Amino acid sequence: MNRVDVSLGERSYAIDISAGALDRAGELLRPFAKRSRFAIVTDEAVAKAQLPRFTASLDAAGIGHDAIVLPSGEATKSWANLERVTDRLLELEIERSDNIVALGGGVIGDLTGFAAAILKRGCGFVQVPTTLLSQVDSSVGGKTAINSRAGKNLIGSFHQPAHVLIDPTTLDTLPIREVRAGYAEVVKYGLIDDADFFAWCEANGPALLAGDAAAREYAIHRSVSAKATIVADDERETSGRRALLNLGHTFGHALEAETGFSDRLLHGEAVAAGMALAFAFSARQGLCPAEDAARVAAHLEAAGLPATLAAAGVSASGTALVAHMMHDKKMAGGRLPFLLARGIGQTFLAKDIDLADVAAFLDEVR
């Protein structure tokens, strides 16, 4: 068992990473089953692929369970499904001391965490992420949210989990497109401040995508270790340190909005294109060597990820994409900070970017 600690004082928790952990979840999560029962929130795809393994382990440990199964997909992060989940949790008489289990990818983790944050003014929850994206990113750090018509993740709260249990073998049942989408978030950690890890990705990414267990476990451990350090330094994005984790997301969320937050463009695919665009824009602004921007795009493309607007299936004008960005929750005083780069492993927060320049750049690369 590999363990990473997220140090947040009274809100500290551990992330446990182990192949086969799902089959031992009853034993491993027993301390969090306050009344020897779990309410589990999952989606239809995970219910088919992983829920039987999980509930069998709970049965073996004598832990009761009730499952709330939601539709799969980004559209699940909605008011209607939040109401559905909270109503059912109240029917199950969940208490504030209980921990709700989020079994699934980022959509399930975000929605379940938000439900836990608002139910009875705050219940506990445990993350059991089953996708690469959720294992290396969204299950750690306490960001919870649902989407609205105005944009992605605009309604939510910070609510840290009580524990995160990661079993890399759950990735074996994922479609390769989902694994690639999660891999974009792995690459992100190298681009933020760890050029050596980006080089590791260039050398080992193909093995990870092909199913190499050691490569996957190493990438998960290194990614969550990096995120745990950043979250411990800046839990609520007050100092700007945690904002670095949003590399690619300002561009990416605009692409998601343009494609209707649908399966046309998965979140990780949007982040991949967003990172490539952030590096290309940085190079265009004279901030970053053009060779570094080209290297980033080449690696993402080699991994089967979109690195251009065309590859992301987006043909909207720069003005239209910037209009989506205006709803970004990071807007402050009418200005939108951007994560840009001085090179690979040298991401920084730029607060003086003219959106007209962004729109013109997007039109040039369209």
XYZ file of N, CA and C in Angstrom, residues 4 14 40 63 144 176 224 268 290 292 348:
33
model
N -0.186 8.527 0.682
C 0.159 9.944 0.578
C -0.749 10.689 1.553
N -5.740 10.740 4.381
C -4.756 9.930 3.660
C -5.320 9.486 2.318
N -23.741 4.560 -1.099
C -22.788 4.633 -2.209
C -23.434 5.377 -3.362
N -20.368 -4.915 6.420
C -20.810 -3.521 6.278
C -21.985 -3.474 5.313
N -15.597 20.503 -4.898
C -16.833 19.806 -5.249
C -17.733 20.788 -5.982
N -10.151 3.026 -23.738
C -8.862 3.695 -23.884
C -9.035 5.204 -23.987
N -0.569 12.403 -7.293
C -1.292 12.783 -6.075
C -0.340 13.353 -5.037
N -10.807 15.663 -19.834
C -9.362 15.519 -19.996
C -8.895 15.886 -21.392
N 9.429 28.491 -28.405
C 8.520 27.815 -29.332
C 8.765 26.313 -29.351
N 9.472 24.430 -26.817
C 8.769 23.810 -25.693
C 7.296 23.644 -26.008
N 3.180 29.758 -14.603
C 2.963 30.879 -13.694
C 1.590 31.488 -13.951
